[in-house]
Amino acid sequence: MQPRSTLAGWAAVGALALAQQSENVQLDVVRFYRSAGAVTAVDGFCRVPVSAVSPLPGGGGAGAAYRVSLTVHDSAGLKLTSQSWSQSVPAAMLGVASASLAEHFAFAARPGRYAVDVAITDSATGRVSRQHLEFRAYDAPPEASDLLLATGIREVAGAADSATRPGEIRKGGLRIEASGRPVLTPQQSSLGYYLELYTPRPETASVVLRVKTVAGVQIVATPPQQLPLAAGGGAARGVLDLSGLPPGSYRLEATASGRGGGGGEVVRRSGDFGMAGFETAAAIAAAPRPERPDRFTTLSEAQLDSVYEPLIYLMEASEQGLYPTLTVDGKRRFLRATKRRIGSTGRSGKPTAGFARGAPPRSRDGAPIGAGSSSGTGRRMRC
């Protein structure tokens, strides 16, 4: 049996991003309070600069790859949980200036102090890059969560639109494109924000947003927004248009007043972001576009695995072993690349199971896997 302070769950998913920031691995966490169980829900982000990896040997556009090892300890040094997974880097990304990949992980923690350690191992050279971060899980209900910044927020329109897309995280009926510290460009200058406010009784909060330099100089402020809160609280969210903001590092500060224990209380939360110049915008425009939706887009992890199984017999020995370690998105990219390489007929000249047009994925015993199979959105480990 795990101790009471153990983490309740874990998820990890990779997303492609671009950043005009440090060449070091970046690690950030954003905390939210959940009254059910009195736990802190943590969204973590690890940004891996492409400069930390090297092309895989063999050439031929193999790209690069790295392995993520992530552990969480409590204040006594007890390792509560650990997880590791592999991620591939498209060859075209290696030449993009300031490119990075963002890894998202999520877990729930009981009150106390925790340390998160991440190690990124380059598959080509074995070089290891490390980062360390400490945080405290809430001991009591806070006035507000941390501020989550994003490059996009959408509201789920219905059951058909409820799936979480690559790069998104789920917050109730919202899907938020978040990767830690957003970097905007002149062509993509919208900054999303999400802040949970907690109150034991219904009331109205006045929310103001301010964009400041890292030195604290205010650049712009929004008019106060009146946000009705039900008993238990609510969320302030929206998107700011920051067109014309000069390149540099900035901080978004959110203040909420008129809620909490006293009518005049002011709660402040902030998050860092950056604005890149036209040079980075040009690199984004030249970067490879996301894969067009195809049959792999909607397959669950179990269905992807069933498509992969017959391909083992068509692969060289050096190609085997990587697929099982990938995230769900990584598995989709792997199967797309394999399909392009060996074609729909395979090396044997016969249609390859799962790649034949219209053939449904099948289980190990050959039975078709129905559309009702559970979908996988990332690595998940129960502690």
Short mmCIF file of C-alpha atoms in Angstrom, two decimals:
data_model
loop_
_atom_site.label_atom_id
_atom_site.label_comp_id
_atom_site.label_asym_id
_atom_site.label_seq_id
_atom_site.Cartn_x
_atom_site.Cartn_y
_atom_site.Cartn_z
CA MET A 1 0.00 0.00 0.00
CA GLN A 2 1.28 3.43 -0.89
CA PRO A 3 1.61 6.13 1.83
CA ARG A 4 -1.12 8.76 2.06
CA SER A 5 1.14 11.38 0.54
CA THR A 6 1.60 9.36 -2.63
CA LEU A 7 0.65 10.88 -5.97
CA ALA A 8 -2.79 9.95 -7.19
CA GLY A 9 -2.04 9.73 -10.89
CA TRP A 10 0.33 10.59 -13.71
CA ALA A 11 0.08 11.50 -17.38
CA ALA A 12 2.65 12.62 -19.95
CA VAL A 13 2.22 13.77 -23.53
CA GLY A 14 4.63 15.43 -25.96
CA ALA A 15 3.86 18.56 -27.97
CA LEU A 16 5.92 20.50 -30.49
CA ALA A 17 6.74 24.14 -29.71
CA LEU A 18 9.08 26.96 -30.55
CA ALA A 19 10.77 29.19 -27.99
CA GLN A 20 13.05 32.19 -27.95
CA GLN A 21 14.28 31.35 -24.49
CA SER A 22 17.05 29.58 -22.59
CA GLU A 23 19.06 26.81 -24.20
CA ASN A 24 18.65 24.87 -20.95
CA VAL A 25 15.85 22.45 -20.13
CA GLN A 26 12.99 24.36 -18.47
CA LEU A 27 10.69 22.93 -15.80
CA ASP A 28 7.49 24.58 -14.53
CA VAL A 29 4.44 23.52 -12.52
CA VAL A 30 0.99 25.10 -12.22
CA ARG A 31 -1.13 24.16 -9.18
CA PHE A 32 -4.91 23.89 -8.77
CA TYR A 33 -6.86 22.96 -5.64
CA ARG A 34 -9.43 20.15 -5.62
CA SER A 35 -11.74 20.09 -2.61
CA ALA A 36 -12.63 16.44 -3.27
CA GLY A 37 -9.89 14.73 -1.31
CA ALA A 38 -8.23 18.07 -0.46
CA VAL A 39 -5.49 17.48 -3.04
CA THR A 40 -3.44 19.72 -5.31
CA ALA A 41 -3.77 18.97 -9.02
CA VAL A 42 -0.45 19.74 -10.70
CA ASP A 43 0.17 20.40 -14.38
CA GLY A 44 3.88 20.25 -15.15
CA PHE A 45 5.72 21.35 -18.27
CA CYS A 46 9.22 20.41 -19.38
CA ARG A 47 10.58 22.29 -22.38
CA VAL A 48 13.43 20.51 -24.17
CA PRO A 49 15.49 22.68 -26.56
CA VAL A 50 16.34 20.94 -29.83
CA SER A 51 19.93 22.09 -29.25
CA ALA A 52 20.09 19.45 -26.47
CA VAL A 53 19.84 16.57 -28.98
CA SER A 54 21.91 15.41 -31.94
CA PRO A 55 20.94 13.69 -35.21
CA LEU A 56 20.73 9.92 -34.98
CA PRO A 57 23.50 8.04 -36.82
CA GLY A 58 22.81 6.61 -40.24
CA GLY A 59 21.52 9.77 -41.93
CA GLY A 60 18.60 9.43 -44.30
CA GLY A 61 16.53 12.00 -42.46
CA ALA A 62 16.29 9.88 -39.30
CA GLY A 63 15.94 12.99 -37.12
CA ALA A 64 16.78 12.77 -33.43
CA ALA A 65 15.37 11.24 -30.26
CA TYR A 66 15.67 11.59 -26.51
CA ARG A 67 14.48 9.88 -23.37
CA VAL A 68 12.72 11.68 -20.53
CA SER A 69 13.19 10.40 -16.97
CA LEU A 70 11.05 12.17 -14.40
CA THR A 71 10.86 11.52 -10.65
CA VAL A 72 8.99 13.07 -7.73
CA HIS A 73 10.25 13.00 -4.12
CA ASP A 74 8.65 14.24 -0.92
CA SER A 75 10.44 16.40 1.65
CA ALA A 76 11.85 13.32 3.39
CA GLY A 77 13.53 12.20 0.16
CA LEU A 78 11.13 9.31 -0.43
CA LYS A 79 10.69 8.60 -4.14
CA LEU A 80 6.95 8.66 -4.56
CA THR A 81 6.85 7.83 -8.23
CA SER A 82 8.90 7.89 -11.41
CA GLN A 83 8.21 7.60 -15.11
CA SER A 84 10.21 7.60 -18.31
CA TRP A 85 9.35 7.70 -21.98
CA SER A 86 11.01 8.36 -25.34
CA GLN A 87 10.29 11.15 -27.81
CA SER A 88 11.31 11.51 -31.44
CA VAL A 89 12.35 14.78 -33.10
CA PRO A 90 11.54 15.25 -36.81
CA ALA A 91 14.64 15.83 -38.93
CA ALA A 92 13.20 19.10 -40.27
CA MET A 93 13.04 20.52 -36.72
CA LEU A 94 16.78 20.14 -36.15
CA GLY A 95 17.54 23.12 -38.37
CA VAL A 96 14.95 25.48 -36.89
CA ALA A 97 16.47 28.17 -34.68
CA SER A 98 15.17 28.23 -31.08
CA ALA A 99 13.02 25.15 -31.62
CA SER A 100 11.99 23.07 -28.63
CA LEU A 101 9.61 20.31 -27.66
CA ALA A 102 7.30 20.61 -24.68
CA GLU A 103 6.46 17.62 -22.49
CA HIS A 104 3.37 17.81 -20.27
CA PHE A 105 2.87 15.73 -17.13
CA ALA A 106 0.08 15.84 -14.55
CA PHE A 107 -0.45 14.40 -11.08
CA ALA A 108 -2.32 15.01 -7.83
CA ALA A 109 -0.49 15.45 -4.51
CA ARG A 110 -1.55 15.65 -0.87
CA PRO A 111 -0.32 18.54 1.34
CA GLY A 112 3.45 18.79 1.68
CA ARG A 113 6.64 19.76 -0.14
CA TYR A 114 7.77 17.97 -3.29
CA ALA A 115 10.78 17.97 -5.59
CA VAL A 116 10.56 17.22 -9.31
CA ASP A 117 13.68 16.10 -11.17
CA VAL A 118 13.90 15.61 -14.91
CA ALA A 119 16.74 14.12 -16.94
CA ILE A 120 16.82 14.35 -20.75
CA THR A 121 19.11 11.78 -22.37
CA ASP A 122 20.10 12.34 -25.99
CA SER A 123 19.71 9.03 -27.83
CA ALA A 124 22.56 9.80 -30.25
CA THR A 125 25.29 10.86 -27.82
CA GLY A 126 24.12 9.77 -24.37
CA ARG A 127 24.49 13.36 -23.14
CA VAL A 128 22.22 14.10 -20.17
CA SER A 129 20.59 17.46 -19.40
CA ARG A 130 18.97 17.88 -15.97
CA GLN A 131 16.56 20.25 -14.25
CA HIS A 132 15.21 20.43 -10.69
CA LEU A 133 12.17 22.17 -9.20
CA GLU A 134 10.55 22.26 -5.75
CA PHE A 135 6.97 23.22 -4.89
CA ARG A 136 4.45 22.97 -2.07
CA ALA A 137 1.08 21.26 -2.41
CA TYR A 138 -1.66 23.32 -0.74
CA ASP A 139 -2.16 22.68 2.98
CA ALA A 140 -5.57 24.41 2.93
CA PRO A 141 -7.91 25.83 0.31
CA PRO A 142 -6.08 28.78 -1.32
CA GLU A 143 -7.72 31.97 -2.54
CA ALA A 144 -6.71 31.19 -6.12
CA SER A 145 -4.77 28.72 -8.22
CA ASP A 146 -1.56 29.52 -10.04
CA LEU A 147 -1.98 31.36 -13.34
CA LEU A 148 -1.90 29.11 -16.40
CA LEU A 149 -0.85 30.83 -19.63
CA ALA A 150 -1.64 29.45 -23.07
CA THR A 151 -1.55 30.14 -26.79
CA GLY A 152 -5.17 29.14 -27.28
CA ILE A 153 -8.35 28.26 -25.38
CA ARG A 154 -11.47 26.66 -26.83
CA GLU A 155 -14.77 25.64 -25.29
CA VAL A 156 -16.05 22.17 -26.06
CA ALA A 157 -19.08 22.48 -28.33
CA GLY A 158 -20.47 19.02 -27.63
CA ALA A 159 -19.67 15.33 -27.26
CA ALA A 160 -18.28 15.17 -30.80
CA ASP A 161 -15.82 17.95 -29.94
CA SER A 162 -14.74 16.67 -26.52
CA ALA A 163 -11.51 14.96 -27.56
CA THR A 164 -8.29 16.56 -26.32
CA ARG A 165 -6.08 17.44 -29.28
CA PRO A 166 -2.27 17.20 -29.28
CA GLY A 167 -0.81 20.03 -27.21
CA GLU A 168 -4.04 20.61 -25.24
CA ILE A 169 -4.87 19.97 -21.59
CA ARG A 170 -8.37 19.57 -20.18
CA LYS A 171 -9.96 21.92 -17.64
CA GLY A 172 -13.64 21.04 -17.33
CA GLY A 173 -15.33 22.04 -20.56
CA LEU A 174 -12.24 23.89 -21.79
CA ARG A 175 -9.32 22.67 -23.88
CA ILE A 176 -6.19 24.77 -23.33
CA GLU A 177 -3.08 24.86 -25.53
CA ALA A 178 -0.40 25.16 -22.89
CA SER A 179 3.31 24.37 -22.89
CA GLY A 180 4.67 26.16 -19.82
CA ARG A 181 5.97 29.61 -20.74
CA PRO A 182 4.32 30.66 -24.02
CA VAL A 183 6.30 32.45 -26.71
CA LEU A 184 4.22 34.66 -29.02
CA THR A 185 5.15 35.97 -32.46
CA PRO A 186 3.96 38.97 -34.50
CA GLN A 187 1.71 36.58 -36.47
CA GLN A 188 0.57 34.58 -33.41
CA SER A 189 0.15 37.29 -30.79
CA SER A 190 -2.79 35.95 -28.74
CA LEU A 191 -2.11 35.05 -25.11
CA GLY A 192 -4.62 32.89 -23.26
CA TYR A 193 -4.99 32.79 -19.48
CA TYR A 194 -6.81 30.57 -16.98
CA LEU A 195 -7.11 31.30 -13.25
CA GLU A 196 -9.29 29.44 -10.75
CA LEU A 197 -10.73 31.48 -7.84
CA TYR A 198 -12.00 29.70 -4.71
CA THR A 199 -14.68 31.05 -2.39
CA PRO A 200 -17.01 29.32 0.13
CA ARG A 201 -20.01 31.46 -0.85
CA PRO A 202 -21.40 33.13 -3.99
CA GLU A 203 -19.92 36.54 -4.75
CA THR A 204 -18.51 38.66 -7.56
CA ALA A 205 -14.82 39.21 -8.26
CA SER A 206 -13.29 42.10 -10.18
CA VAL A 207 -10.44 40.81 -12.37
CA VAL A 208 -7.75 43.01 -13.96
CA LEU A 209 -4.91 41.82 -16.19
CA ARG A 210 -1.61 43.69 -16.57
CA VAL A 211 1.27 43.03 -18.95
CA LYS A 212 4.60 44.03 -17.38
CA THR A 213 8.25 43.81 -18.24
CA VAL A 214 10.40 41.53 -16.08
CA ALA A 215 11.55 44.72 -14.32
CA GLY A 216 7.94 45.43 -13.30
CA VAL A 217 7.16 48.27 -15.71
CA GLN A 218 3.49 48.13 -16.75
CA ILE A 219 2.90 48.03 -20.52
CA VAL A 220 -0.86 47.59 -20.72
CA ALA A 221 -3.82 46.89 -18.41
CA THR A 222 -7.34 45.67 -19.12
CA PRO A 223 -10.52 47.26 -17.74
CA PRO A 224 -11.92 45.42 -14.68
CA GLN A 225 -14.01 42.36 -15.53
CA GLN A 226 -16.87 41.44 -13.19
CA LEU A 227 -16.85 37.68 -12.68
CA PRO A 228 -19.77 36.07 -10.78
CA LEU A 229 -18.59 33.18 -8.60
CA ALA A 230 -20.78 30.37 -7.31
CA ALA A 231 -20.19 28.76 -3.94
CA GLY A 232 -16.94 26.89 -4.33
CA GLY A 233 -15.52 29.31 -6.88
CA GLY A 234 -15.08 29.69 -10.62
CA ALA A 235 -12.50 30.44 -13.30
CA ALA A 236 -11.38 33.63 -15.00
CA ARG A 237 -10.25 32.85 -18.52
CA GLY A 238 -9.87 34.55 -21.85
CA VAL A 239 -7.50 35.57 -24.63
CA LEU A 240 -5.55 38.85 -24.92
CA ASP A 241 -4.51 40.30 -28.27
CA LEU A 242 -0.94 41.55 -27.79
CA SER A 243 -0.26 42.65 -31.36
CA GLY A 244 2.51 45.24 -31.53
CA LEU A 245 4.26 44.13 -28.34
CA PRO A 246 8.03 44.44 -28.95
CA PRO A 247 10.22 41.31 -28.75
CA GLY A 248 11.30 40.50 -25.20
CA SER A 249 10.41 38.76 -21.95
CA TYR A 250 7.21 39.73 -20.13
CA ARG A 251 4.96 38.82 -17.22
CA LEU A 252 1.16 38.69 -17.15
CA GLU A 253 -0.23 39.65 -13.74
CA ALA A 254 -3.83 38.86 -12.81
CA THR A 255 -5.46 40.51 -9.80
CA ALA A 256 -8.87 39.59 -8.36
CA SER A 257 -10.56 41.75 -5.73
CA GLY A 258 -13.90 41.74 -3.95
CA ARG A 259 -13.74 38.06 -3.00
CA GLY A 260 -12.30 35.94 -0.19
CA GLY A 261 -12.65 36.58 3.53
CA GLY A 262 -12.98 40.37 3.18
CA GLY A 263 -14.61 42.50 0.52
CA GLY A 264 -11.41 44.41 -0.18
CA GLU A 265 -9.01 41.46 -0.49
CA VAL A 266 -6.78 41.42 -3.57
CA VAL A 267 -5.33 38.19 -4.94
CA ARG A 268 -2.36 38.39 -7.32
CA ARG A 269 -1.02 35.65 -9.58
CA SER A 270 1.45 35.96 -12.44
CA GLY A 271 3.07 33.97 -15.23
CA ASP A 272 5.97 34.59 -17.60
CA PHE A 273 5.82 34.62 -21.40
CA GLY A 274 7.87 35.93 -24.29
CA MET A 275 7.38 37.76 -27.58
CA ALA A 276 9.65 36.66 -30.41
CA GLY A 277 10.70 38.77 -33.37
CA PHE A 278 10.10 38.34 -37.08
CA GLU A 279 13.14 36.08 -37.37
CA THR A 280 11.53 33.44 -35.16
CA ALA A 281 8.21 33.95 -36.94
CA ALA A 282 9.95 33.18 -40.23
CA ALA A 283 11.41 30.01 -38.72
CA ILE A 284 7.92 28.94 -37.64
CA ALA A 285 6.60 29.57 -41.15
CA ALA A 286 9.42 27.45 -42.58
CA ALA A 287 8.97 24.64 -40.05
CA PRO A 288 7.11 21.49 -41.13
CA ARG A 289 3.35 21.77 -40.80
CA PRO A 290 1.47 19.44 -38.42
CA GLU A 291 0.40 16.12 -39.91
CA ARG A 292 -2.91 16.25 -41.77
CA PRO A 293 -5.64 14.23 -40.05
CA ASP A 294 -5.51 10.59 -41.15
CA ARG A 295 -6.62 7.18 -39.92
CA PHE A 296 -4.01 7.24 -37.13
CA THR A 297 -5.39 10.51 -35.68
CA THR A 298 -8.48 8.89 -34.13
CA LEU A 299 -7.03 5.49 -33.15
CA SER A 300 -6.63 4.69 -29.47
CA GLU A 301 -3.29 3.48 -28.11
CA ALA A 302 -4.51 -0.13 -28.15
CA GLN A 303 -5.53 0.21 -31.79
CA LEU A 304 -2.17 1.80 -32.70
CA ASP A 305 -0.39 -1.12 -31.00
CA SER A 306 -2.40 -3.61 -33.05
CA VAL A 307 -1.35 -1.83 -36.25
CA TYR A 308 2.29 -1.93 -35.14
CA GLU A 309 2.47 -5.65 -34.27
CA PRO A 310 2.69 -7.08 -37.83
CA LEU A 311 5.27 -4.43 -38.77
CA ILE A 312 7.84 -6.06 -36.48
CA TYR A 313 8.40 -8.74 -39.14
CA LEU A 314 9.16 -6.07 -41.76
CA MET A 315 11.68 -4.11 -39.71
CA GLU A 316 15.41 -4.36 -39.38
CA ALA A 317 16.68 -5.36 -35.95
CA SER A 318 18.00 -1.84 -35.37
CA GLU A 319 14.50 -0.40 -35.84
CA GLN A 320 12.81 -2.54 -33.21
CA GLY A 321 12.41 -1.55 -29.56
CA LEU A 322 11.73 2.18 -29.93
CA TYR A 323 7.97 2.07 -30.55
CA PRO A 324 6.87 0.62 -27.14
CA THR A 325 8.60 3.48 -25.30
CA LEU A 326 6.87 6.29 -27.21
CA THR A 327 3.97 8.45 -26.11
CA VAL A 328 0.67 8.08 -27.98
CA ASP A 329 1.51 11.02 -30.27
CA GLY A 330 4.98 9.56 -30.80
CA LYS A 331 3.45 6.23 -31.81
CA ARG A 332 1.24 7.99 -34.36
CA ARG A 333 4.27 9.75 -35.86
CA PHE A 334 6.22 6.49 -35.90
CA LEU A 335 3.46 4.65 -37.79
CA ARG A 336 3.05 7.50 -40.28
CA ALA A 337 6.78 7.51 -40.99
CA THR A 338 6.84 3.71 -41.30
CA LYS A 339 3.91 3.77 -43.69
CA ARG A 340 5.63 6.33 -45.89
CA ARG A 341 8.85 4.30 -45.86
CA ILE A 342 7.60 0.79 -46.59
CA GLY A 343 4.41 1.76 -48.43
CA SER A 344 1.05 0.04 -48.18
CA THR A 345 2.33 -3.27 -49.63
CA GLY A 346 5.30 -3.81 -47.30
CA ARG A 347 8.59 -5.42 -48.27
CA SER A 348 6.98 -8.79 -48.95
CA GLY A 349 4.74 -7.42 -51.70
CA LYS A 350 1.63 -8.40 -49.77
CA PRO A 351 -0.71 -5.92 -48.09
CA THR A 352 0.50 -5.13 -44.60
CA ALA A 353 -2.10 -5.75 -41.88
CA GLY A 354 -3.41 -2.43 -40.59
CA PHE A 355 -1.94 -0.50 -43.52
CA ALA A 356 -4.25 -2.03 -46.12
CA ARG A 357 -6.83 0.56 -47.13
CA GLY A 358 -10.03 0.17 -45.14
CA ALA A 359 -8.73 -2.70 -42.97
CA PRO A 360 -9.70 -2.20 -39.32
CA PRO A 361 -7.03 -2.70 -36.68
CA ARG A 362 -7.11 -6.16 -35.13
CA SER A 363 -6.23 -7.66 -31.78
CA ARG A 364 -3.66 -10.39 -31.22
CA ASP A 365 -6.26 -13.09 -31.86
CA GLY A 366 -7.26 -11.47 -35.16
CA ALA A 367 -10.59 -10.03 -34.03
CA PRO A 368 -11.37 -6.47 -35.20
CA ILE A 369 -11.03 -3.82 -32.52
CA GLY A 370 -14.26 -1.83 -32.38
CA ALA A 371 -14.63 1.92 -32.35
CA GLY A 372 -15.72 1.74 -28.73
CA SER A 373 -12.23 0.90 -27.47
CA SER A 374 -10.91 3.24 -24.82
CA SER A 375 -8.80 6.07 -26.18
CA GLY A 376 -5.31 6.89 -24.94
CA THR A 377 -4.19 10.50 -24.53
CA GLY A 378 -0.78 9.92 -22.98
CA ARG A 379 1.22 7.81 -20.58
CA ARG A 380 -0.61 7.17 -17.33
CA MET A 381 0.63 5.36 -14.26
CA ARG A 382 -1.38 4.55 -11.17
CA CYS A 383 0.47 4.95 -7.91
#
